[in-house]
Amino acid sequence: MLAHLLQKLNGHKPPTAAAAATTVLLRRKTTSAEYVSSRNRDPTFEKLMDKYKNLFKVIAIQDLILGATTNAAVPAGVSVDFLNRLSQRLHLNRGATHFLRKYPHIFHIFHHPTKLQPYCTLTENALKISRQEATAINDTLPVVVNRLVRLLSISVTKTLPLRAIFKVFRELGLPDDFEDSVILKKSDLFALVDSGNEPNTHSLKFAGDNIPKGELVAAVDNWRVLECCKEDIGVDRNEILYSFKHSYPPGMKLRRSFKAKVKEWQQLKYVGPYEEVEIGEKRKNKIGMMEMEKRAVGIVHEFLSLTVEKMVEVEKISHFRKWFGIDLNIRDLFLDHPGIFYLSTKGYRHTVFLREAYERGCLIEPNPVYEARRKLLDLVILGRRGLSRGHPEPRGVSQGEDGFTEEVKTDSDED
């Protein structure tokens, strides 16, 4: 019908059956960008990521300030001119000066007494949060060691490149010096070896044959046990045996055929992330490919469960794809399972969230490191609000046991 209408408008005869078939065959396929843009958006995660994209820029500048050398007379800081030269790399579209002035609760610009130029340092509130995060990381080192053990156990070769771990050290809650404070201190458990394929690089593996013998239980298995123990469970317990928790974006239309496919996928058996598997063994038929895909979902689900904020940049997790034996496109995996993961493209990056870990934009089960980082996010959200006229210091933040989350309305907020 459409072809006939177009031909009529152009004043030509209708195409033959062969020509119509050729037109169908030459139809443009959906590109990767179109596939991403066609996903069902979740307003809660989009609003959260809209705030996080500025937090990432704040953290990048904060790391530069904390890493700068200083003396007792002058606080640690970096020159504003230096940050302006890094504006493009830090994605500061209107320059560093404009960005710093947007967050007076975090950054303080002062005139350096010896350098004779404007410098930027952290405010006392921001320094408190930084110290709180460092303390929380040090207090949770046993948990960090367990995370590394689990990551190595997921690896097919029980080995991971150190550069890949560096990419996600913040997401895993590792200290800045984790190579010395965690790996070398646990030399009975971990070992660093030279990478044979790449010169001047190292890989992390278990020391000797000291592979942990204790059974590691995946986070999804713990959820299944809790679901089966509920008295008012609404489904057959046998259906939960291989299931994942699903929750879809609001407004997403779930067709009957889609629900049937999800139900079939939920009941599909697969090899868990900590179980041994021979890569390439189950690729002979469609069922085998589906089982390998479900194993990949289980691996990524467990990886996100091990992170502090249950979220990670897609590019970072792609560094582990080969070592985890995932032979699929990671981003497509997230898009194909919108009930388990949510993919956001805000802030020059693709970030994936574990849907079940969040409720109303916050972690359901927070941890000390997350709580410290959330306080910094609160200051980012506060922006310039809470500043009284004539006072350079922030006056609109109420410091309580839960952090700097309560805003006190001032005259300047009316502007």
mmCIF file of C-alpha atoms in Angstrom:
data_model
loop_
_atom_site.group_PDB
_atom_site.id
_atom_site.type_symbol
_atom_site.label_atom_id
_atom_site.label_comp_id
_atom_site.label_asym_id
_atom_site.label_seq_id
_atom_site.Cartn_x
_atom_site.Cartn_y
_atom_site.Cartn_z
ATOM 1 C CA MET A 1 0.000 0.000 0.000
ATOM 2 C CA LEU A 2 2.783 2.435 0.931
ATOM 3 C CA ALA A 3 4.757 1.624 -2.222
ATOM 4 C CA HIS A 4 1.685 2.181 -4.406
ATOM 5 C CA LEU A 5 0.957 5.506 -2.695
ATOM 6 C CA LEU A 6 4.521 6.752 -3.198
ATOM 7 C CA GLN A 7 4.480 5.785 -6.839
ATOM 8 C CA LYS A 8 1.151 7.520 -7.348
ATOM 9 C CA LEU A 9 2.469 10.719 -5.793
ATOM 10 C CA ASN A 10 5.557 10.575 -8.008
ATOM 11 C CA GLY A 11 3.505 9.882 -11.127
ATOM 12 C CA HIS A 12 4.966 6.423 -11.819
ATOM 13 C CA LYS A 13 3.474 2.999 -12.186
ATOM 14 C CA PRO A 14 3.373 0.615 -9.214
ATOM 15 C CA PRO A 15 6.490 -1.554 -8.889
ATOM 16 C CA THR A 16 6.451 -5.201 -9.817
ATOM 17 C CA ALA A 17 6.535 -7.959 -7.170
ATOM 18 C CA ALA A 18 10.266 -8.482 -7.739
ATOM 19 C CA ALA A 19 10.987 -4.769 -7.352
ATOM 20 C CA ALA A 20 8.941 -4.645 -4.151
ATOM 21 C CA ALA A 21 10.879 -7.597 -2.743
ATOM 22 C CA THR A 22 14.140 -5.838 -3.584
ATOM 23 C CA THR A 23 12.904 -2.733 -1.757
ATOM 24 C CA VAL A 24 12.216 -4.806 1.348
ATOM 25 C CA LEU A 25 15.631 -6.465 1.197
ATOM 26 C CA LEU A 26 17.372 -3.105 0.928
ATOM 27 C CA ARG A 27 15.539 -1.656 3.935
ATOM 28 C CA ARG A 28 17.994 -0.098 6.361
ATOM 29 C CA LYS A 29 18.696 -2.114 9.513
ATOM 30 C CA THR A 30 18.418 -0.664 13.006
ATOM 31 C CA THR A 31 21.731 0.855 14.055
ATOM 32 C CA SER A 32 23.276 0.508 17.492
ATOM 33 C CA ALA A 33 22.456 4.134 18.334
ATOM 34 C CA GLU A 34 18.810 3.623 17.314
ATOM 35 C CA TYR A 35 18.659 0.477 19.426
ATOM 36 C CA VAL A 36 19.852 2.422 22.471
ATOM 37 C CA SER A 37 17.527 5.365 21.855
ATOM 38 C CA SER A 38 14.504 3.075 21.461
ATOM 39 C CA ARG A 39 14.848 1.657 24.987
ATOM 40 C CA ASN A 40 12.112 2.276 27.533
ATOM 41 C CA ARG A 41 13.251 5.098 29.792
ATOM 42 C CA ASP A 42 12.735 5.116 33.548
ATOM 43 C CA PRO A 43 12.247 8.703 34.850
ATOM 44 C CA THR A 44 13.603 7.833 38.310
ATOM 45 C CA PHE A 45 16.927 6.534 37.001
ATOM 46 C CA GLU A 46 17.165 9.305 34.413
ATOM 47 C CA LYS A 47 16.757 11.990 37.094
ATOM 48 C CA LEU A 48 19.316 10.242 39.295
ATOM 49 C CA MET A 49 21.817 9.993 36.446
ATOM 50 C CA ASP A 50 21.212 13.646 35.582
ATOM 51 C CA LYS A 51 22.574 14.462 39.050
ATOM 52 C CA TYR A 52 25.352 11.880 38.866
ATOM 53 C CA LYS A 53 26.794 13.289 35.646
ATOM 54 C CA ASN A 54 27.782 16.475 37.527
ATOM 55 C CA LEU A 55 28.950 14.428 40.513
ATOM 56 C CA PHE A 56 31.442 12.599 38.282
ATOM 57 C CA LYS A 57 32.924 15.941 37.217
ATOM 58 C CA VAL A 58 33.119 17.067 40.849
ATOM 59 C CA ILE A 59 34.915 13.850 41.824
ATOM 60 C CA ALA A 60 37.435 14.284 38.988
ATOM 61 C CA ILE A 61 38.346 17.784 40.240
ATOM 62 C CA GLN A 62 38.310 16.611 43.860
ATOM 63 C CA ASP A 63 40.851 13.880 43.053
ATOM 64 C CA LEU A 64 43.149 16.457 41.451
ATOM 65 C CA ILE A 65 42.925 18.668 44.538
ATOM 66 C CA LEU A 66 43.518 15.840 47.019
ATOM 67 C CA GLY A 67 46.467 14.597 44.974
ATOM 68 C CA ALA A 68 48.183 17.992 44.921
ATOM 69 C CA THR A 69 51.214 18.603 47.133
ATOM 70 C CA THR A 70 50.891 21.287 49.782
ATOM 71 C CA ASN A 71 52.460 22.766 52.886
ATOM 72 C CA ALA A 72 51.098 23.727 56.290
ATOM 73 C CA ALA A 73 50.630 27.391 55.356
ATOM 74 C CA VAL A 74 48.528 26.880 52.207
ATOM 75 C CA PRO A 75 45.706 24.329 51.833
ATOM 76 C CA ALA A 76 45.928 21.678 49.128
ATOM 77 C CA GLY A 77 44.633 22.956 45.834
ATOM 78 C CA VAL A 78 45.134 23.308 42.088
ATOM 79 C CA SER A 79 45.260 26.433 39.971
ATOM 80 C CA VAL A 80 42.081 27.489 38.231
ATOM 81 C CA ASP A 81 44.121 28.089 35.071
ATOM 82 C CA PHE A 82 45.208 24.422 35.117
ATOM 83 C CA LEU A 83 41.583 23.282 35.427
ATOM 84 C CA ASN A 84 40.562 25.589 32.581
ATOM 85 C CA ARG A 85 43.118 23.868 30.347
ATOM 86 C CA LEU A 86 41.476 20.533 31.265
ATOM 87 C CA SER A 87 37.950 21.796 30.629
ATOM 88 C CA GLN A 88 37.428 19.804 27.450
ATOM 89 C CA ARG A 89 38.758 16.602 28.966
ATOM 90 C CA LEU A 90 36.581 17.050 32.080
ATOM 91 C CA HIS A 91 33.548 17.984 29.932
ATOM 92 C CA LEU A 92 33.258 21.433 31.539
ATOM 93 C CA ASN A 93 31.436 23.074 28.649
ATOM 94 C CA ARG A 94 31.517 26.619 30.042
ATOM 95 C CA GLY A 95 34.969 26.405 31.572
ATOM 96 C CA ALA A 96 36.309 25.424 34.981
ATOM 97 C CA THR A 97 35.670 28.802 36.637
ATOM 98 C CA HIS A 98 31.954 28.694 35.863
ATOM 99 C CA PHE A 99 31.699 25.097 37.068
ATOM 100 C CA LEU A 100 33.537 25.744 40.345
ATOM 101 C CA ARG A 101 31.296 28.701 41.157
ATOM 102 C CA LYS A 102 28.218 26.503 40.688
ATOM 103 C CA TYR A 103 29.200 24.435 43.734
ATOM 104 C CA PRO A 104 30.353 26.762 46.555
ATOM 105 C CA HIS A 105 29.478 24.069 49.120
ATOM 106 C CA ILE A 106 32.246 21.923 47.610
ATOM 107 C CA PHE A 107 34.869 24.226 46.075
ATOM 108 C CA HIS A 108 36.489 27.374 47.423
ATOM 109 C CA ILE A 109 38.439 29.718 45.120
ATOM 110 C CA PHE A 110 41.198 31.754 46.766
ATOM 111 C CA HIS A 111 44.194 33.833 45.709
ATOM 112 C CA HIS A 112 47.417 31.886 46.266
ATOM 113 C CA PRO A 113 49.872 33.994 48.340
ATOM 114 C CA THR A 114 53.021 32.826 46.538
ATOM 115 C CA LYS A 115 51.779 31.702 43.105
ATOM 116 C CA LEU A 116 49.845 34.983 42.774
ATOM 117 C CA GLN A 117 46.977 33.416 40.870
ATOM 118 C CA PRO A 118 43.548 31.981 41.701
ATOM 119 C CA TYR A 119 43.569 28.479 43.194
ATOM 120 C CA CYS A 120 40.793 26.066 44.050
ATOM 121 C CA THR A 121 40.516 23.945 47.190
ATOM 122 C CA LEU A 122 37.811 21.916 48.928
ATOM 123 C CA THR A 123 35.509 23.393 51.536
ATOM 124 C CA GLU A 124 35.473 22.006 55.059
ATOM 125 C CA ASN A 125 32.210 20.164 54.374
ATOM 126 C CA ALA A 126 33.656 18.489 51.282
ATOM 127 C CA LEU A 127 36.826 17.544 53.183
ATOM 128 C CA LYS A 128 34.740 15.960 55.951
ATOM 129 C CA ILE A 129 32.911 13.832 53.412
ATOM 130 C CA SER A 130 36.183 12.822 51.760
ATOM 131 C CA ARG A 131 37.608 11.737 55.126
ATOM 132 C CA GLN A 132 34.401 9.872 55.957
ATOM 133 C CA GLU A 133 34.596 7.945 52.690
ATOM 134 C CA ALA A 134 38.269 7.075 53.284
ATOM 135 C CA THR A 135 37.452 5.866 56.802
ATOM 136 C CA ALA A 136 34.521 3.788 55.531
ATOM 137 C CA ILE A 137 36.741 2.162 52.881
ATOM 138 C CA ASN A 138 39.423 1.281 55.437
ATOM 139 C CA ASP A 139 36.819 -0.131 57.818
ATOM 140 C CA THR A 140 35.400 -2.396 55.114
ATOM 141 C CA LEU A 141 38.672 -3.918 53.846
ATOM 142 C CA PRO A 142 37.543 -7.487 54.690
ATOM 143 C CA VAL A 143 34.535 -6.930 52.430
ATOM 144 C CA VAL A 144 36.843 -5.611 49.689
ATOM 145 C CA VAL A 145 39.023 -8.729 49.927
ATOM 146 C CA ASN A 146 35.902 -10.860 49.527
ATOM 147 C CA ARG A 147 34.934 -8.884 46.419
ATOM 148 C CA LEU A 148 38.320 -9.533 44.810
ATOM 149 C CA VAL A 149 38.065 -13.227 45.674
ATOM 150 C CA ARG A 150 34.666 -13.385 44.017
ATOM 151 C CA LEU A 151 35.830 -11.553 40.889
ATOM 152 C CA LEU A 152 38.766 -13.941 40.485
ATOM 153 C CA SER A 153 36.451 -16.895 41.057
ATOM 154 C CA ILE A 154 34.146 -15.709 38.258
ATOM 155 C CA SER A 155 37.100 -15.502 35.852
ATOM 156 C CA VAL A 156 37.465 -18.567 33.651
ATOM 157 C CA THR A 157 41.245 -18.671 34.218
ATOM 158 C CA LYS A 158 41.047 -17.388 37.843
ATOM 159 C CA THR A 159 43.134 -14.454 36.613
ATOM 160 C CA LEU A 160 42.291 -10.801 35.931
ATOM 161 C CA PRO A 161 44.386 -7.999 34.394
ATOM 162 C CA LEU A 162 45.328 -5.384 36.960
ATOM 163 C CA ARG A 163 44.454 -2.586 34.521
ATOM 164 C CA ALA A 164 40.845 -3.798 34.431
ATOM 165 C CA ILE A 165 40.624 -3.709 38.238
ATOM 166 C CA PHE A 166 42.093 -0.178 38.207
ATOM 167 C CA LYS A 167 39.183 0.840 35.982
ATOM 168 C CA VAL A 168 36.617 -0.153 38.638
ATOM 169 C CA PHE A 169 38.541 0.321 41.897
ATOM 170 C CA ARG A 170 36.202 3.117 42.993
ATOM 171 C CA GLU A 171 33.100 1.086 42.112
ATOM 172 C CA LEU A 172 34.419 -1.847 44.167
ATOM 173 C CA GLY A 173 35.212 0.380 47.157
ATOM 174 C CA LEU A 174 38.969 -0.249 46.918
ATOM 175 C CA PRO A 175 41.377 2.261 48.486
ATOM 176 C CA ASP A 176 43.572 4.351 46.207
ATOM 177 C CA ASP A 177 46.631 2.308 47.172
ATOM 178 C CA PHE A 178 44.860 -1.076 46.983
ATOM 179 C CA GLU A 179 47.859 -2.627 45.235
ATOM 180 C CA ASP A 180 49.858 -2.187 48.461
ATOM 181 C CA SER A 181 47.177 -2.033 51.166
ATOM 182 C CA VAL A 182 45.128 -4.996 49.923
ATOM 183 C CA ILE A 183 46.949 -7.185 47.408
ATOM 184 C CA LEU A 184 50.472 -7.121 48.895
ATOM 185 C CA LYS A 185 49.172 -7.357 52.477
ATOM 186 C CA LYS A 186 47.203 -10.439 51.476
ATOM 187 C CA SER A 187 50.135 -12.155 49.776
ATOM 188 C CA ASP A 188 48.917 -15.488 51.124
ATOM 189 C CA LEU A 189 45.761 -15.060 49.035
ATOM 190 C CA PHE A 190 46.666 -12.868 46.037
ATOM 191 C CA ALA A 191 49.672 -12.704 43.716
ATOM 192 C CA LEU A 192 50.719 -10.280 40.983
ATOM 193 C CA VAL A 193 52.368 -11.827 37.935
ATOM 194 C CA ASP A 194 53.704 -10.418 34.686
ATOM 195 C CA SER A 195 51.268 -10.566 31.811
ATOM 196 C CA GLY A 196 52.709 -12.659 29.013
ATOM 197 C CA ASN A 197 50.769 -10.976 26.218
ATOM 198 C CA GLU A 198 51.368 -7.350 27.196
ATOM 199 C CA PRO A 199 54.766 -6.020 28.350
ATOM 200 C CA ASN A 200 55.016 -3.982 31.566
ATOM 201 C CA THR A 201 51.578 -5.099 32.707
ATOM 202 C CA HIS A 202 50.500 -7.299 35.591
ATOM 203 C CA SER A 203 47.715 -9.737 36.270
ATOM 204 C CA LEU A 204 46.058 -10.616 39.564
ATOM 205 C CA LYS A 205 45.542 -14.256 40.490
ATOM 206 C CA PHE A 206 45.285 -16.494 43.530
ATOM 207 C CA ALA A 207 48.605 -17.177 45.274
ATOM 208 C CA GLY A 208 49.860 -20.629 44.321
ATOM 209 C CA ASP A 209 47.067 -23.167 44.391
ATOM 210 C CA ASN A 210 45.372 -21.283 47.198
ATOM 211 C CA ILE A 211 41.992 -21.073 45.473
ATOM 212 C CA PRO A 212 39.246 -20.626 48.087
ATOM 213 C CA LYS A 213 37.443 -23.915 48.563
ATOM 214 C CA GLY A 214 34.404 -22.477 50.307
ATOM 215 C CA GLU A 215 31.242 -22.375 48.270
ATOM 216 C CA LEU A 216 30.479 -18.899 46.954
ATOM 217 C CA VAL A 217 26.786 -18.071 46.713
ATOM 218 C CA ALA A 218 25.616 -15.550 44.116
ATOM 219 C CA ALA A 219 23.383 -12.651 45.160
ATOM 220 C CA VAL A 220 20.535 -13.907 42.957
ATOM 221 C CA ASP A 221 20.637 -17.289 44.733
ATOM 222 C CA ASN A 222 20.187 -15.542 48.077
ATOM 223 C CA TRP A 223 17.145 -13.751 46.637
ATOM 224 C CA ARG A 224 15.679 -17.054 45.437
ATOM 225 C CA VAL A 225 16.047 -18.566 48.910
ATOM 226 C CA LEU A 226 14.267 -15.593 50.499
ATOM 227 C CA GLU A 227 11.476 -15.802 47.938
ATOM 228 C CA CYS A 228 10.984 -19.520 48.521
ATOM 229 C CA CYS A 229 10.828 -18.975 52.287
ATOM 230 C CA LYS A 230 7.918 -16.536 52.001
ATOM 231 C CA GLU A 231 4.638 -17.948 53.223
ATOM 232 C CA ASP A 232 2.480 -15.888 50.861
ATOM 233 C CA ILE A 233 4.462 -16.705 47.721
ATOM 234 C CA GLY A 234 2.188 -16.345 44.701
ATOM 235 C CA VAL A 235 4.010 -18.660 42.258
ATOM 236 C CA ASP A 236 5.243 -22.221 42.203
ATOM 237 C CA ARG A 237 8.551 -22.514 44.045
ATOM 238 C CA ASN A 238 9.962 -24.610 41.203
ATOM 239 C CA GLU A 239 9.549 -21.608 38.881
ATOM 240 C CA ILE A 240 11.927 -19.545 41.067
ATOM 241 C CA LEU A 241 14.709 -22.114 40.843
ATOM 242 C CA TYR A 242 16.416 -20.311 37.922
ATOM 243 C CA SER A 243 14.590 -16.975 38.026
ATOM 244 C CA PHE A 244 15.838 -13.391 38.329
ATOM 245 C CA LYS A 245 13.891 -10.569 39.945
ATOM 246 C CA HIS A 246 12.209 -8.367 37.350
ATOM 247 C CA SER A 247 10.759 -4.853 37.557
ATOM 248 C CA TYR A 248 10.067 -2.837 34.433
ATOM 249 C CA PRO A 249 10.153 0.908 33.703
ATOM 250 C CA PRO A 250 6.796 2.621 34.315
ATOM 251 C CA GLY A 251 4.680 2.781 31.197
ATOM 252 C CA MET A 252 6.479 -0.066 29.432
ATOM 253 C CA LYS A 253 3.937 -2.132 27.517
ATOM 254 C CA LEU A 254 4.358 -5.831 28.207
ATOM 255 C CA ARG A 255 2.778 -7.768 25.374
ATOM 256 C CA ARG A 256 1.532 -11.309 25.858
ATOM 257 C CA SER A 257 4.252 -12.701 23.586
ATOM 258 C CA PHE A 258 6.925 -10.820 25.535
ATOM 259 C CA LYS A 259 5.628 -12.154 28.859
ATOM 260 C CA ALA A 260 5.645 -15.680 27.461
ATOM 261 C CA LYS A 261 9.266 -15.328 26.327
ATOM 262 C CA VAL A 262 10.320 -13.938 29.723
ATOM 263 C CA LYS A 263 8.577 -16.812 31.506
ATOM 264 C CA GLU A 264 10.324 -19.329 29.255
ATOM 265 C CA TRP A 265 13.666 -17.596 29.846
ATOM 266 C CA GLN A 266 13.132 -17.554 33.617
ATOM 267 C CA GLN A 267 12.708 -21.338 33.711
ATOM 268 C CA LEU A 268 15.762 -21.952 31.518
ATOM 269 C CA LYS A 269 18.605 -23.754 33.278
ATOM 270 C CA TYR A 270 22.064 -22.196 33.198
ATOM 271 C CA VAL A 271 25.516 -22.404 34.770
ATOM 272 C CA GLY A 272 25.986 -19.937 37.654
ATOM 273 C CA PRO A 273 28.791 -17.356 37.786
ATOM 274 C CA TYR A 274 30.885 -19.381 40.265
ATOM 275 C CA GLU A 275 30.405 -22.734 38.563
ATOM 276 C CA GLU A 276 32.960 -24.182 36.164
ATOM 277 C CA VAL A 277 32.030 -24.131 32.491
ATOM 278 C CA GLU A 278 33.805 -25.030 29.283
ATOM 279 C CA ILE A 279 33.586 -22.051 26.965
ATOM 280 C CA GLY A 280 32.295 -23.058 23.552
ATOM 281 C CA GLU A 281 30.770 -26.285 24.794
ATOM 282 C CA LYS A 282 27.124 -25.164 24.663
ATOM 283 C CA ARG A 283 27.013 -23.230 21.401
ATOM 284 C CA LYS A 284 25.740 -26.045 19.184
ATOM 285 C CA ASN A 285 22.040 -25.195 19.264
ATOM 286 C CA LYS A 286 19.585 -22.436 20.145
ATOM 287 C CA ILE A 287 18.971 -23.707 23.681
ATOM 288 C CA GLY A 288 22.718 -23.830 24.308
ATOM 289 C CA MET A 289 23.110 -20.227 23.126
ATOM 290 C CA MET A 290 20.251 -19.128 25.362
ATOM 291 C CA GLU A 291 21.878 -20.844 28.349
ATOM 292 C CA MET A 292 25.165 -19.078 27.626
ATOM 293 C CA GLU A 293 23.291 -15.766 27.417
ATOM 294 C CA LYS A 294 21.608 -16.451 30.751
ATOM 295 C CA ARG A 295 24.985 -17.287 32.267
ATOM 296 C CA ALA A 296 26.263 -13.914 30.988
ATOM 297 C CA VAL A 297 23.270 -12.208 32.640
ATOM 298 C CA GLY A 298 24.091 -14.040 35.884
ATOM 299 C CA ILE A 299 27.734 -12.929 35.722
ATOM 300 C CA VAL A 300 26.915 -9.265 35.088
ATOM 301 C CA HIS A 301 24.202 -9.387 37.768
ATOM 302 C CA GLU A 302 26.761 -10.670 40.274
ATOM 303 C CA PHE A 303 29.346 -8.093 39.156
ATOM 304 C CA LEU A 304 26.889 -5.248 39.776
ATOM 305 C CA SER A 305 25.940 -6.780 43.141
ATOM 306 C CA LEU A 306 29.606 -6.558 44.189
ATOM 307 C CA THR A 307 29.851 -2.815 43.457
ATOM 308 C CA VAL A 308 29.318 -0.195 46.145
ATOM 309 C CA GLU A 309 26.532 1.663 44.330
ATOM 310 C CA LYS A 310 25.159 -1.244 42.231
ATOM 311 C CA MET A 311 26.024 0.660 39.081
ATOM 312 C CA VAL A 312 28.978 0.763 36.703
ATOM 313 C CA GLU A 313 29.949 2.290 33.386
ATOM 314 C CA VAL A 314 29.411 -0.125 30.498
ATOM 315 C CA GLU A 315 32.855 0.588 29.032
ATOM 316 C CA LYS A 316 34.498 -0.422 32.313
ATOM 317 C CA ILE A 317 32.715 -3.730 32.645
ATOM 318 C CA SER A 318 33.580 -4.529 29.009
ATOM 319 C CA HIS A 319 37.219 -4.921 30.104
ATOM 320 C CA PHE A 320 36.183 -8.088 31.966
ATOM 321 C CA ARG A 321 34.147 -9.625 29.130
ATOM 322 C CA LYS A 322 36.940 -11.835 27.777
ATOM 323 C CA TRP A 323 38.062 -12.991 31.215
ATOM 324 C CA PHE A 324 34.524 -13.873 32.299
ATOM 325 C CA GLY A 325 33.964 -15.855 29.107
ATOM 326 C CA ILE A 326 31.190 -13.565 27.833
ATOM 327 C CA ASP A 327 31.035 -13.767 24.062
ATOM 328 C CA LEU A 328 28.145 -11.298 23.697
ATOM 329 C CA ASN A 329 27.794 -7.547 23.318
ATOM 330 C CA ILE A 330 27.506 -6.289 26.905
ATOM 331 C CA ARG A 331 25.403 -3.257 26.051
ATOM 332 C CA ASP A 332 22.933 -5.318 24.024
ATOM 333 C CA LEU A 333 22.687 -7.700 26.977
ATOM 334 C CA PHE A 334 21.468 -4.842 29.181
ATOM 335 C CA LEU A 335 18.988 -3.648 26.552
ATOM 336 C CA ASP A 336 17.602 -7.145 26.029
ATOM 337 C CA HIS A 337 16.809 -7.523 29.748
ATOM 338 C CA PRO A 338 15.150 -4.246 30.840
ATOM 339 C CA GLY A 339 13.501 -5.964 33.807
ATOM 340 C CA ILE A 340 16.889 -6.689 35.422
ATOM 341 C CA PHE A 341 19.108 -3.809 34.261
ATOM 342 C CA TYR A 342 18.605 -0.168 33.373
ATOM 343 C CA LEU A 343 20.913 1.520 30.873
ATOM 344 C CA SER A 344 21.329 5.299 31.009
ATOM 345 C CA THR A 345 23.218 7.394 28.445
ATOM 346 C CA LYS A 346 23.427 10.623 30.440
ATOM 347 C CA GLY A 347 26.704 12.477 30.871
ATOM 348 C CA TYR A 348 28.896 11.311 27.958
ATOM 349 C CA ARG A 349 28.773 7.710 29.161
ATOM 350 C CA HIS A 350 26.604 4.614 29.222
ATOM 351 C CA THR A 351 25.916 3.548 32.801
ATOM 352 C CA VAL A 352 24.030 0.436 33.880
ATOM 353 C CA PHE A 353 22.075 0.085 37.132
ATOM 354 C CA LEU A 354 20.904 -3.058 38.880
ATOM 355 C CA ARG A 355 17.169 -2.322 39.024
ATOM 356 C CA GLU A 356 16.338 -4.491 42.039
ATOM 357 C CA ALA A 357 18.902 -2.697 44.222
ATOM 358 C CA TYR A 358 17.157 0.695 43.927
ATOM 359 C CA GLU A 359 13.920 2.167 45.164
ATOM 360 C CA ARG A 360 12.958 5.793 44.449
ATOM 361 C CA GLY A 361 16.482 6.620 43.341
ATOM 362 C CA CYS A 362 18.243 5.288 46.467
ATOM 363 C CA LEU A 363 19.881 1.997 47.398
ATOM 364 C CA ILE A 364 17.544 -0.262 49.336
ATOM 365 C CA GLU A 365 20.470 -1.638 51.361
ATOM 366 C CA PRO A 366 22.998 1.216 51.732
ATOM 367 C CA ASN A 367 26.565 0.726 52.927
ATOM 368 C CA PRO A 368 28.970 3.161 54.685
ATOM 369 C CA VAL A 369 30.891 4.033 51.506
ATOM 370 C CA TYR A 370 27.680 4.701 49.587
ATOM 371 C CA GLU A 371 26.341 6.884 52.397
ATOM 372 C CA ALA A 372 29.479 9.046 52.320
ATOM 373 C CA ARG A 373 29.274 9.444 48.552
ATOM 374 C CA ARG A 374 25.597 10.238 48.804
ATOM 375 C CA LYS A 375 26.427 13.184 51.059
ATOM 376 C CA LEU A 376 28.667 14.586 48.328
ATOM 377 C CA LEU A 377 25.821 14.116 45.860
ATOM 378 C CA ASP A 378 23.584 16.087 48.241
ATOM 379 C CA LEU A 379 26.027 19.011 48.038
ATOM 380 C CA VAL A 380 26.019 18.747 44.233
ATOM 381 C CA ILE A 381 22.211 18.853 44.211
ATOM 382 C CA LEU A 382 22.275 21.834 46.585
ATOM 383 C CA GLY A 383 24.286 23.851 44.047
ATOM 384 C CA ARG A 384 24.364 27.522 45.029
ATOM 385 C CA ARG A 385 21.303 27.313 47.243
ATOM 386 C CA GLY A 386 21.769 28.011 50.917
ATOM 387 C CA LEU A 387 24.106 31.014 50.530
ATOM 388 C CA SER A 388 23.183 34.167 52.446
ATOM 389 C CA ARG A 389 23.836 37.547 50.895
ATOM 390 C CA GLY A 390 27.130 38.982 52.013
ATOM 391 C CA HIS A 391 28.391 35.631 53.325
ATOM 392 C CA PRO A 392 30.921 33.707 51.209
ATOM 393 C CA GLU A 393 30.451 30.545 53.267
ATOM 394 C CA PRO A 394 27.471 28.212 52.874
ATOM 395 C CA ARG A 395 24.752 28.807 55.462
ATOM 396 C CA GLY A 396 21.872 26.709 54.174
ATOM 397 C CA VAL A 397 23.068 23.202 55.044
ATOM 398 C CA SER A 398 21.892 21.522 58.195
ATOM 399 C CA GLN A 399 24.482 19.068 59.460
ATOM 400 C CA GLY A 400 22.858 16.102 61.151
ATOM 401 C CA GLU A 401 23.520 12.471 61.795
ATOM 402 C CA ASP A 402 22.487 11.579 58.249
ATOM 403 C CA GLY A 403 24.723 14.201 56.618
ATOM 404 C CA PHE A 404 24.204 17.469 54.800
ATOM 405 C CA THR A 405 20.856 16.689 53.263
ATOM 406 C CA GLU A 406 18.504 19.213 54.839
ATOM 407 C CA GLU A 407 18.284 22.578 53.122
ATOM 408 C CA VAL A 408 17.523 25.694 55.145
ATOM 409 C CA LYS A 409 15.736 28.330 53.071
ATOM 410 C CA THR A 410 17.450 31.713 52.940
ATOM 411 C CA ASP A 411 16.823 35.037 51.240
ATOM 412 C CA SER A 412 19.221 34.154 48.408
ATOM 413 C CA ASP A 413 17.100 31.115 47.543
ATOM 414 C CA GLU A 414 14.344 33.415 46.362
ATOM 415 C CA ASP A 415 16.474 34.830 43.514
#
